[in-house]
mmCIF file of C-alpha atoms in Angstrom:
data_model
loop_
_atom_site.group_PDB
_atom_site.id
_atom_site.type_symbol
_atom_site.label_atom_id
_atom_site.label_comp_id
_atom_site.label_asym_id
_atom_site.label_seq_id
_atom_site.Cartn_x
_atom_site.Cartn_y
_atom_site.Cartn_z
ATOM 1 C CA UNK A 1 -7.020 -15.201 8.831
ATOM 2 C CA UNK A 2 -9.096 -17.702 11.249
ATOM 3 C CA UNK A 3 -9.991 -21.363 9.906
ATOM 4 C CA UNK A 4 -12.444 -23.336 11.915
ATOM 5 C CA UNK A 5 -12.488 -27.585 12.254
ATOM 6 C CA UNK A 6 29.264 -2.038 -14.652
ATOM 7 C CA UNK A 7 28.855 1.502 -14.111
ATOM 8 C CA UNK A 8 28.643 4.765 -16.578
ATOM 9 C CA UNK A 9 28.688 8.538 -16.155
ATOM 10 C CA UNK A 10 25.567 10.384 -17.113
ATOM 11 C CA UNK A 11 25.464 13.705 -18.745
ATOM 12 C CA UNK A 12 25.304 15.136 -15.222
ATOM 13 C CA UNK A 13 28.802 13.456 -14.076
ATOM 14 C CA UNK A 14 26.721 11.292 -11.701
ATOM 15 C CA UNK A 15 26.981 7.409 -11.389
ATOM 16 C CA UNK A 16 23.876 5.227 -11.785
ATOM 17 C CA UNK A 17 24.322 2.697 -9.261
ATOM 18 C CA UNK A 18 22.853 -0.660 -9.750
ATOM 19 C CA UNK A 19 20.206 -0.423 -6.946
ATOM 20 C CA UNK A 20 18.784 2.684 -9.061
ATOM 21 C CA UNK A 21 19.902 5.382 -6.665
ATOM 22 C CA UNK A 22 22.125 8.138 -8.527
ATOM 23 C CA UNK A 23 25.060 9.587 -6.801
ATOM 24 C CA UNK A 24 27.496 12.291 -7.978
ATOM 25 C CA UNK A 25 31.260 11.119 -8.194
ATOM 26 C CA UNK A 26 34.431 11.534 -10.381
ATOM 27 C CA UNK A 27 34.044 9.572 -13.757
ATOM 28 C CA UNK A 28 37.482 7.941 -13.294
ATOM 29 C CA UNK A 29 36.526 5.985 -10.091
ATOM 30 C CA UNK A 30 36.431 2.120 -10.372
ATOM 31 C CA UNK A 31 33.999 -0.134 -10.155
ATOM 32 C CA UNK A 32 33.662 -1.674 -6.549
ATOM 33 C CA UNK A 33 35.276 1.425 -4.889
ATOM 34 C CA UNK A 34 33.675 3.484 -2.251
ATOM 35 C CA UNK A 35 32.730 6.845 -4.428
ATOM 36 C CA UNK A 36 33.529 10.108 -2.362
ATOM 37 C CA UNK A 37 33.183 13.548 -3.416
ATOM 38 C CA UNK A 38 34.259 16.388 -1.389
ATOM 39 C CA UNK A 39 31.381 16.415 0.421
ATOM 40 C CA UNK A 40 31.204 13.066 2.639
ATOM 41 C CA UNK A 41 27.270 13.483 1.936
ATOM 42 C CA UNK A 42 27.578 11.871 -1.532
ATOM 43 C CA UNK A 43 28.545 8.444 -0.941
ATOM 44 C CA UNK A 44 27.516 5.179 -2.603
ATOM 45 C CA UNK A 45 29.014 1.813 -2.429
ATOM 46 C CA UNK A 46 28.845 -0.254 -5.864
ATOM 47 C CA UNK A 47 29.122 -3.988 -6.135
ATOM 48 C CA UNK A 48 32.273 -5.877 -6.939
ATOM 49 C CA UNK A 49 32.457 -6.550 -10.807
ATOM 50 C CA UNK A 50 32.313 -10.366 -11.207
ATOM 51 C CA UNK A 51 31.609 -10.961 -7.412
ATOM 52 C CA UNK A 52 28.367 -13.043 -8.204
ATOM 53 C CA UNK A 53 26.406 -11.322 -5.454
ATOM 54 C CA UNK A 54 24.542 -9.170 -8.148
ATOM 55 C CA UNK A 55 21.026 -11.081 -7.344
ATOM 56 C CA UNK A 56 21.973 -12.330 -3.838
ATOM 57 C CA UNK A 57 20.535 -9.254 -2.115
ATOM 58 C CA UNK A 58 17.627 -8.906 -4.776
ATOM 59 C CA UNK A 59 17.630 -7.459 -8.344
ATOM 60 C CA UNK A 60 18.347 -3.724 -8.951
ATOM 61 C CA UNK A 61 14.954 -2.915 -9.662
ATOM 62 C CA UNK A 62 13.690 -4.971 -6.602
ATOM 63 C CA UNK A 63 15.972 -3.226 -4.374
ATOM 64 C CA UNK A 64 15.264 0.410 -5.653
ATOM 65 C CA UNK A 65 11.413 -0.319 -5.007
ATOM 66 C CA UNK A 66 12.435 -1.437 -1.452
ATOM 67 C CA UNK A 67 14.064 1.560 -0.677
ATOM 68 C CA UNK A 68 11.487 3.786 -2.221
ATOM 69 C CA UNK A 69 8.990 2.172 0.503
ATOM 70 C CA UNK A 70 11.421 2.882 3.343
ATOM 71 C CA UNK A 71 11.817 6.713 2.080
ATOM 72 C CA UNK A 72 7.653 7.027 1.605
ATOM 73 C CA UNK A 73 7.174 5.444 5.685
ATOM 74 C CA UNK A 74 9.672 7.896 6.603
ATOM 75 C CA UNK A 75 8.254 10.696 5.219
ATOM 76 C CA UNK A 76 10.678 11.493 2.543
ATOM 77 C CA UNK A 77 10.035 12.024 -1.328
ATOM 78 C CA UNK A 78 10.715 9.479 -4.113
ATOM 79 C CA UNK A 79 11.399 10.106 -7.550
ATOM 80 C CA UNK A 80 9.273 7.945 -9.775
ATOM 81 C CA UNK A 81 10.312 7.240 -13.662
ATOM 82 C CA UNK A 82 8.914 6.064 -16.960
ATOM 83 C CA UNK A 83 10.514 6.547 -20.325
ATOM 84 C CA UNK A 84 8.880 9.724 -20.799
ATOM 85 C CA UNK A 85 8.266 11.114 -17.328
ATOM 86 C CA UNK A 86 10.269 11.706 -14.412
ATOM 87 C CA UNK A 87 8.200 12.970 -11.112
ATOM 88 C CA UNK A 88 8.944 13.765 -7.644
ATOM 89 C CA UNK A 89 6.017 12.369 -5.169
ATOM 90 C CA UNK A 90 5.496 12.395 -1.351
ATOM 91 C CA UNK A 91 2.945 10.866 0.532
ATOM 92 C CA UNK A 92 0.410 13.101 2.333
ATOM 93 C CA UNK A 93 -0.122 10.579 5.088
ATOM 94 C CA UNK A 94 1.708 11.953 8.020
ATOM 95 C CA UNK A 95 2.865 14.796 6.192
ATOM 96 C CA UNK A 96 3.490 17.973 8.557
ATOM 97 C CA UNK A 97 3.485 21.476 7.690
ATOM 98 C CA UNK A 98 7.418 21.619 7.783
ATOM 99 C CA UNK A 99 8.041 18.669 5.240
ATOM 100 C CA UNK A 100 5.139 20.402 3.078
ATOM 101 C CA UNK A 101 6.833 23.575 3.027
ATOM 102 C CA UNK A 102 10.222 21.624 2.286
ATOM 103 C CA UNK A 103 8.456 19.787 -0.644
ATOM 104 C CA UNK A 104 7.088 23.155 -2.208
ATOM 105 C CA UNK A 105 10.882 24.623 -2.347
ATOM 106 C CA UNK A 106 12.120 21.458 -3.686
ATOM 107 C CA UNK A 107 9.626 21.468 -6.498
ATOM 108 C CA UNK A 108 9.796 25.291 -6.956
ATOM 109 C CA UNK A 109 9.065 26.747 -9.586
ATOM 110 C CA UNK A 110 6.769 23.926 -10.201
ATOM 111 C CA UNK A 111 3.851 23.521 -8.179
ATOM 112 C CA UNK A 112 2.998 20.274 -6.771
ATOM 113 C CA UNK A 113 -0.652 18.579 -7.346
ATOM 114 C CA UNK A 114 -2.565 16.222 -5.127
ATOM 115 C CA UNK A 115 -2.892 12.544 -6.724
ATOM 116 C CA UNK A 116 -5.732 10.348 -5.440
ATOM 117 C CA UNK A 117 -6.971 7.050 -6.708
ATOM 118 C CA UNK A 118 -10.213 6.808 -8.880
ATOM 119 C CA UNK A 119 -12.220 5.824 -5.991
ATOM 120 C CA UNK A 120 -11.371 8.884 -3.975
ATOM 121 C CA UNK A 121 -12.031 10.905 -6.932
ATOM 122 C CA UNK A 122 -15.235 9.381 -7.572
ATOM 123 C CA UNK A 123 -16.003 9.774 -3.833
ATOM 124 C CA UNK A 124 -15.574 13.292 -4.145
ATOM 125 C CA UNK A 125 -18.049 13.631 -6.914
ATOM 126 C CA UNK A 126 -15.518 13.496 -9.808
ATOM 127 C CA UNK A 127 -15.969 11.093 -13.253
ATOM 128 C CA UNK A 128 -12.660 9.113 -12.674
ATOM 129 C CA UNK A 129 -11.406 5.984 -14.285
ATOM 130 C CA UNK A 130 -7.917 6.127 -13.193
ATOM 131 C CA UNK A 131 -5.495 8.029 -10.628
ATOM 132 C CA UNK A 132 -6.862 11.614 -10.688
ATOM 133 C CA UNK A 133 -4.629 14.918 -10.235
ATOM 134 C CA UNK A 134 -6.287 17.945 -8.059
ATOM 135 C CA UNK A 135 -4.802 21.327 -7.754
ATOM 136 C CA UNK A 136 -3.923 22.547 -4.393
ATOM 137 C CA UNK A 137 -2.972 26.274 -5.603
ATOM 138 C CA UNK A 138 -1.172 27.889 -2.517
ATOM 139 C CA UNK A 139 -2.039 25.284 0.158
ATOM 140 C CA UNK A 140 0.449 25.512 2.965
ATOM 141 C CA UNK A 141 -1.503 23.833 5.593
ATOM 142 C CA UNK A 142 -1.061 19.827 5.857
ATOM 143 C CA UNK A 143 -4.057 19.112 7.362
ATOM 144 C CA UNK A 144 -6.339 20.746 4.707
ATOM 145 C CA UNK A 145 -4.480 18.437 2.031
ATOM 146 C CA UNK A 146 -4.930 15.420 4.046
ATOM 147 C CA UNK A 147 -8.788 16.589 4.236
ATOM 148 C CA UNK A 148 -8.911 16.775 0.671
ATOM 149 C CA UNK A 149 -7.589 13.272 0.226
ATOM 150 C CA UNK A 150 -9.570 11.674 3.146
ATOM 151 C CA UNK A 151 -12.431 13.548 4.632
ATOM 152 C CA UNK A 152 -15.909 12.471 3.687
ATOM 153 C CA UNK A 153 -17.020 15.864 3.025
ATOM 154 C CA UNK A 154 -14.827 18.604 0.984
ATOM 155 C CA UNK A 155 -16.146 22.280 0.717
ATOM 156 C CA UNK A 156 -13.182 23.188 -1.546
ATOM 157 C CA UNK A 157 -13.643 23.779 -5.220
ATOM 158 C CA UNK A 158 -11.960 21.046 -6.950
ATOM 159 C CA UNK A 159 -10.063 21.588 -10.060
ATOM 160 C CA UNK A 160 -8.728 18.431 -11.792
ATOM 161 C CA UNK A 161 -5.214 18.405 -13.424
ATOM 162 C CA UNK A 162 -3.710 16.098 -15.829
ATOM 163 C CA UNK A 163 -1.768 13.143 -14.499
ATOM 164 C CA UNK A 164 1.158 11.474 -16.323
ATOM 165 C CA UNK A 165 1.891 7.607 -16.952
ATOM 166 C CA UNK A 166 3.696 7.331 -13.649
ATOM 167 C CA UNK A 167 0.511 7.996 -11.686
ATOM 168 C CA UNK A 168 -0.485 4.565 -11.261
ATOM 169 C CA UNK A 169 3.048 3.508 -10.091
ATOM 170 C CA UNK A 170 3.243 6.323 -7.317
ATOM 171 C CA UNK A 171 -0.175 5.360 -6.130
ATOM 172 C CA UNK A 172 0.833 1.546 -5.997
ATOM 173 C CA UNK A 173 4.149 2.327 -4.155
ATOM 174 C CA UNK A 174 1.911 4.328 -1.538
ATOM 175 C CA UNK A 175 -0.198 1.399 -0.969
ATOM 176 C CA UNK A 176 2.746 -1.072 -0.763
ATOM 177 C CA UNK A 177 4.225 1.181 1.918
ATOM 178 C CA UNK A 178 0.719 0.503 3.587
ATOM 179 C CA UNK A 179 0.295 4.591 3.399
ATOM 180 C CA UNK A 180 -3.094 6.315 2.402
ATOM 181 C CA UNK A 181 -2.658 6.096 -1.662
ATOM 182 C CA UNK A 182 -2.611 10.104 -2.120
ATOM 183 C CA UNK A 183 0.664 11.948 -2.598
ATOM 184 C CA UNK A 184 1.866 15.250 -3.509
ATOM 185 C CA UNK A 185 3.375 15.132 -6.951
ATOM 186 C CA UNK A 186 5.453 17.399 -9.102
ATOM 187 C CA UNK A 187 7.992 17.557 -12.071
ATOM 188 C CA UNK A 188 11.532 16.297 -11.284
ATOM 189 C CA UNK A 189 13.346 17.958 -13.730
ATOM 190 C CA UNK A 190 13.955 21.182 -11.180
ATOM 191 C CA UNK A 191 17.661 21.470 -10.438
ATOM 192 C CA UNK A 192 16.782 21.682 -6.646
ATOM 193 C CA UNK A 193 15.761 17.762 -6.941
ATOM 194 C CA UNK A 194 19.124 16.694 -8.316
ATOM 195 C CA UNK A 195 20.745 18.968 -5.946
ATOM 196 C CA UNK A 196 19.075 17.841 -2.704
ATOM 197 C CA UNK A 197 21.445 17.429 0.011
ATOM 198 C CA UNK A 198 20.303 13.821 0.868
ATOM 199 C CA UNK A 199 20.201 12.264 -2.696
ATOM 200 C CA UNK A 200 16.365 11.031 -3.491
ATOM 201 C CA UNK A 201 15.779 7.286 -4.070
ATOM 202 C CA UNK A 202 14.641 6.721 -7.784
ATOM 203 C CA UNK A 203 12.205 3.872 -8.599
ATOM 204 C CA UNK A 204 11.134 2.997 -12.262
ATOM 205 C CA UNK A 205 7.296 2.768 -12.582
ATOM 206 C CA UNK A 206 7.459 -0.501 -14.398
ATOM 207 C CA UNK A 207 9.513 -2.002 -11.223
ATOM 208 C CA UNK A 208 6.675 -1.288 -8.750
ATOM 209 C CA UNK A 209 4.183 -3.773 -10.546
ATOM 210 C CA UNK A 210 6.657 -6.425 -10.607
ATOM 211 C CA UNK A 211 7.357 -6.124 -6.871
ATOM 212 C CA UNK A 212 3.837 -6.520 -6.088
ATOM 213 C CA UNK A 213 3.818 -9.736 -7.720
ATOM 214 C CA UNK A 214 7.014 -10.472 -6.165
ATOM 215 C CA UNK A 215 5.717 -9.451 -2.580
ATOM 216 C CA UNK A 216 3.053 -12.187 -3.114
ATOM 217 C CA UNK A 217 5.162 -14.791 -3.849
ATOM 218 C CA UNK A 218 7.464 -14.237 -0.965
ATOM 219 C CA UNK A 219 5.354 -14.851 1.343
ATOM 220 C CA UNK A 220 6.672 -17.652 3.834
ATOM 221 C CA UNK A 221 5.638 -19.120 7.215
ATOM 222 C CA UNK A 222 8.388 -18.125 10.151
ATOM 223 C CA UNK A 223 6.939 -19.565 13.079
ATOM 224 C CA UNK A 224 4.138 -21.503 14.526
ATOM 225 C CA UNK A 225 2.783 -22.689 17.676
ATOM 226 C CA UNK A 226 -0.164 -24.278 19.779
ATOM 227 C CA UNK A 227 -2.077 -22.081 21.762
ATOM 228 C CA UNK A 228 -5.344 -23.666 23.876
ATOM 229 C CA UNK A 229 -8.410 -20.984 23.726
ATOM 230 C CA UNK A 230 -11.117 -20.524 26.601
ATOM 231 C CA UNK A 231 -12.699 -23.713 26.988
ATOM 232 C CA UNK A 232 -9.786 -25.802 26.042
ATOM 233 C CA UNK A 233 -10.372 -25.445 22.260
ATOM 234 C CA UNK A 234 -7.270 -26.460 20.574
ATOM 235 C CA UNK A 235 -5.617 -23.958 18.045
ATOM 236 C CA UNK A 236 -2.875 -23.264 16.169
ATOM 237 C CA UNK A 237 -1.161 -19.914 15.406
ATOM 238 C CA UNK A 238 1.059 -19.847 12.055
ATOM 239 C CA UNK A 239 3.048 -16.370 11.662
ATOM 240 C CA UNK A 240 4.093 -15.576 7.860
ATOM 241 C CA UNK A 241 6.397 -12.829 6.495
ATOM 242 C CA UNK A 242 6.454 -10.872 3.228
ATOM 243 C CA UNK A 243 9.047 -8.950 1.498
ATOM 244 C CA UNK A 244 7.535 -5.538 2.889
ATOM 245 C CA UNK A 245 7.699 -6.522 6.548
ATOM 246 C CA UNK A 246 4.021 -7.704 6.828
ATOM 247 C CA UNK A 247 3.619 -10.380 9.534
ATOM 248 C CA UNK A 248 0.242 -11.901 8.899
ATOM 249 C CA UNK A 249 -1.138 -14.715 10.938
ATOM 250 C CA UNK A 250 -3.554 -17.587 10.532
ATOM 251 C CA UNK A 251 -5.440 -18.895 13.434
ATOM 252 C CA UNK A 252 -6.417 -22.807 13.017
ATOM 253 C CA UNK A 253 -8.905 -23.873 15.322
ATOM 254 C CA UNK A 254 -9.087 -27.565 16.040
ATOM 255 C CA UNK A 255 -8.127 -29.747 13.039
ATOM 256 C CA UNK A 256 -9.996 -28.862 9.582
ATOM 257 C CA UNK A 257 -10.441 -31.161 7.032
ATOM 258 C CA UNK A 258 -8.740 -29.799 4.153
ATOM 259 C CA UNK A 259 -10.350 -32.548 1.702
ATOM 260 C CA UNK A 260 -13.817 -30.540 2.330
ATOM 261 C CA UNK A 261 -14.550 -26.597 2.154
ATOM 262 C CA UNK A 262 -12.957 -25.026 5.321
ATOM 263 C CA UNK A 263 -14.959 -22.438 7.243
ATOM 264 C CA UNK A 264 -12.369 -19.124 7.000
ATOM 265 C CA UNK A 265 -12.821 -15.796 8.200
ATOM 266 C CA UNK A 266 -10.486 -13.525 6.455
ATOM 267 C CA UNK A 267 -9.746 -10.113 8.236
ATOM 268 C CA UNK A 268 -8.303 -7.409 6.047
ATOM 269 C CA UNK A 269 -6.462 -5.837 9.100
ATOM 270 C CA UNK A 270 -6.099 -2.924 6.706
ATOM 271 C CA UNK A 271 -7.122 0.757 7.339
ATOM 272 C CA UNK A 272 -6.170 2.036 3.924
ATOM 273 C CA UNK A 273 -8.131 -0.975 2.146
ATOM 274 C CA UNK A 274 -11.070 -0.745 4.394
ATOM 275 C CA UNK A 275 -11.509 3.065 4.480
ATOM 276 C CA UNK A 276 -9.565 4.598 1.576
ATOM 277 C CA UNK A 277 -10.013 1.471 -1.093
ATOM 278 C CA UNK A 278 -6.045 0.584 -0.847
ATOM 279 C CA UNK A 279 -4.603 -2.174 -3.031
ATOM 280 C CA UNK A 280 -2.928 -3.601 0.249
ATOM 281 C CA UNK A 281 -6.148 -5.605 0.442
ATOM 282 C CA UNK A 282 -6.160 -7.340 -2.809
ATOM 283 C CA UNK A 283 -6.192 -10.697 -1.508
ATOM 284 C CA UNK A 284 -3.150 -12.071 -3.031
ATOM 285 C CA UNK A 285 -1.300 -12.446 0.128
ATOM 286 C CA UNK A 286 -4.527 -14.342 1.817
ATOM 287 C CA UNK A 287 -4.494 -16.547 -1.029
ATOM 288 C CA UNK A 288 -0.622 -17.411 -0.623
ATOM 289 C CA UNK A 289 -1.264 -18.077 3.005
ATOM 290 C CA UNK A 290 -4.215 -20.636 2.327
ATOM 291 C CA UNK A 291 -1.917 -22.206 -0.368
ATOM 292 C CA UNK A 292 0.836 -22.768 1.945
ATOM 293 C CA UNK A 293 -1.249 -24.215 4.592
ATOM 294 C CA UNK A 294 -2.554 -26.680 2.004
ATOM 295 C CA UNK A 295 -6.265 -24.910 1.876
ATOM 296 C CA UNK A 296 -7.720 -24.598 -1.694
ATOM 297 C CA UNK A 297 -11.414 -24.934 -0.580
ATOM 298 C CA UNK A 298 -13.221 -22.494 1.617
ATOM 299 C CA UNK A 299 -16.797 -21.500 2.891
ATOM 300 C CA UNK A 300 -16.003 -17.925 3.594
ATOM 301 C CA UNK A 301 -17.453 -16.228 6.761
ATOM 302 C CA UNK A 302 -18.252 -12.725 5.517
ATOM 303 C CA UNK A 303 -20.756 -10.143 4.708
ATOM 304 C CA UNK A 304 -18.468 -8.630 2.031
ATOM 305 C CA UNK A 305 -19.193 -9.843 -1.635
ATOM 306 C CA UNK A 306 -15.653 -8.603 -2.462
ATOM 307 C CA UNK A 307 -13.689 -10.840 -0.533
ATOM 308 C CA UNK A 308 -15.467 -13.907 -2.326
ATOM 309 C CA UNK A 309 -14.784 -12.470 -5.864
ATOM 310 C CA UNK A 310 -10.843 -11.523 -4.658
ATOM 311 C CA UNK A 311 -10.463 -15.032 -3.586
ATOM 312 C CA UNK A 312 -12.197 -16.870 -6.393
ATOM 313 C CA UNK A 313 -10.437 -14.729 -8.948
ATOM 314 C CA UNK A 314 -7.101 -15.574 -7.187
ATOM 315 C CA UNK A 315 -7.543 -19.313 -7.588
ATOM 316 C CA UNK A 316 -9.100 -20.307 -4.426
ATOM 317 C CA UNK A 317 -12.451 -22.692 -4.517
ATOM 318 C CA UNK A 318 -14.974 -20.767 -2.748
ATOM 319 C CA UNK A 319 -18.279 -23.003 -1.955
ATOM 320 C CA UNK A 320 -20.295 -20.670 -0.524
ATOM 321 C CA UNK A 321 -20.780 -17.548 2.229
ATOM 322 C CA UNK A 322 -21.783 -17.779 5.688
ATOM 323 C CA UNK A 323 -23.333 -14.137 6.904
ATOM 324 C CA UNK A 324 -21.834 -13.027 10.095
ATOM 325 C CA UNK A 325 -24.362 -11.234 12.518
ATOM 326 C CA UNK A 326 -23.335 -8.981 15.306
ATOM 327 C CA UNK A 327 -25.198 -6.176 17.814
ATOM 328 C CA UNK A 328 -26.707 -3.033 15.960
ATOM 329 C CA UNK A 329 -26.441 -0.066 18.369
ATOM 330 C CA UNK A 330 -26.071 3.588 18.305
ATOM 331 C CA UNK A 331 -22.514 3.440 18.311
ATOM 332 C CA UNK A 332 -22.004 1.244 14.856
ATOM 333 C CA UNK A 333 -25.111 2.095 13.397
ATOM 334 C CA UNK A 334 -23.751 5.040 11.309
ATOM 335 C CA UNK A 335 -20.646 2.575 10.332
ATOM 336 C CA UNK A 336 -22.767 -0.436 9.496
ATOM 337 C CA UNK A 337 -25.125 1.598 7.167
ATOM 338 C CA UNK A 338 -22.239 3.097 5.679
ATOM 339 C CA UNK A 339 -20.768 -0.415 4.754
ATOM 340 C CA UNK A 340 -24.236 -1.409 3.216
ATOM 341 C CA UNK A 341 -24.916 1.242 1.312
ATOM 342 C CA UNK A 342 -20.985 2.615 0.300
ATOM 343 C CA UNK A 343 -19.202 -0.680 0.413
ATOM 344 C CA UNK A 344 -22.015 -2.797 -0.697
ATOM 345 C CA UNK A 345 -21.695 -5.455 2.103
ATOM 346 C CA UNK A 346 -24.565 -7.955 2.370
ATOM 347 C CA UNK A 347 -26.811 -6.702 4.859
ATOM 348 C CA UNK A 348 -30.041 -5.908 3.156
ATOM 349 C CA UNK A 349 -32.203 -8.071 5.232
ATOM 350 C CA UNK A 350 -30.845 -5.684 8.257
ATOM 351 C CA UNK A 351 -31.617 -2.347 6.428
ATOM 352 C CA UNK A 352 -34.855 -2.106 7.873
ATOM 353 C CA UNK A 353 -33.464 -2.454 11.538
ATOM 354 C CA UNK A 354 -30.518 0.157 10.689
ATOM 355 C CA UNK A 355 -33.126 2.508 9.485
ATOM 356 C CA UNK A 356 -34.762 2.159 13.313
ATOM 357 C CA UNK A 357 -33.932 4.136 16.395
ATOM 358 C CA UNK A 358 -34.023 1.106 18.508
ATOM 359 C CA UNK A 359 -31.342 -0.735 20.164
ATOM 360 C CA UNK A 360 -30.774 -4.514 20.071
ATOM 361 C CA UNK A 361 -30.837 -5.463 16.610
ATOM 362 C CA UNK A 362 -28.694 -7.893 15.206
ATOM 363 C CA UNK A 363 -26.082 -7.225 12.255
ATOM 364 C CA UNK A 364 -24.615 -9.688 9.781
#
């Protein structure tokens, strides 16, 4: 962003840990103990009863989501649950053939399907209003599955499969992990899921939406410094941090008058948002940054009307838009055309120039 101017045993003889992770162990183990089975891999540490630290490191649901995010980023599957459903999900972003094969074994005898966003489904020519499931049959090629999730042109016949009530939360969890919002999903009631050598993290679907709100309010300033720019222009760099480990930065040029609309350039810095429609760029964090800086009235430097709507809907007073211009050439012509025709960027006044083969035109 740039400015200008208690523990109970369940039916499977497991312990339900407060952090949302299940771990096998004897029924008679006391609260607060380190529970160990005959195998050292089944180890969980429970909080001491009455210790007063239950909220010190976050609520159980929040901790479960954070651990789920870490698992997704590490390329491992996570169990997502709701009142009527329990599924296991694996992001396709970064998935290898070996991970794909392991996931298929985990889900057997069931078959996983690919879960994509409504936006991606519509891009594939499907009529979708929400997360959509696509059959992958016997595909054992991770690259082919990724292409189905991200490639512009897909030659494969598309077979839609029904998705459950946990689908939105699974998609959201992938977005929060800053991954492509596309996952392999299967029923988690198979014996292999619960008998996995490394117990899988379990996340409640309802906790994911709550975590998103918490992540936005968690944004805080962690550092700032003055850095002169070329030409001696004074500038201040302000570094923020959020609950998911992001470090957005605000660059404040000069000394803007916060009583007046401030010229702001908002950089999404988000591949999954710009290219794949990720929620990660829902502007909540940007709004939080602006509020912490005392800036509530802006004049937005952008060609993207979604940014105006995003900030306005989140409570920022957007007084106007300033178009951005840049060179049009053979390297960016296709990209700019896609932005105008597919993403709705305000480039109408240069569509004629984009249609011309000549160089040297200007883009806004």
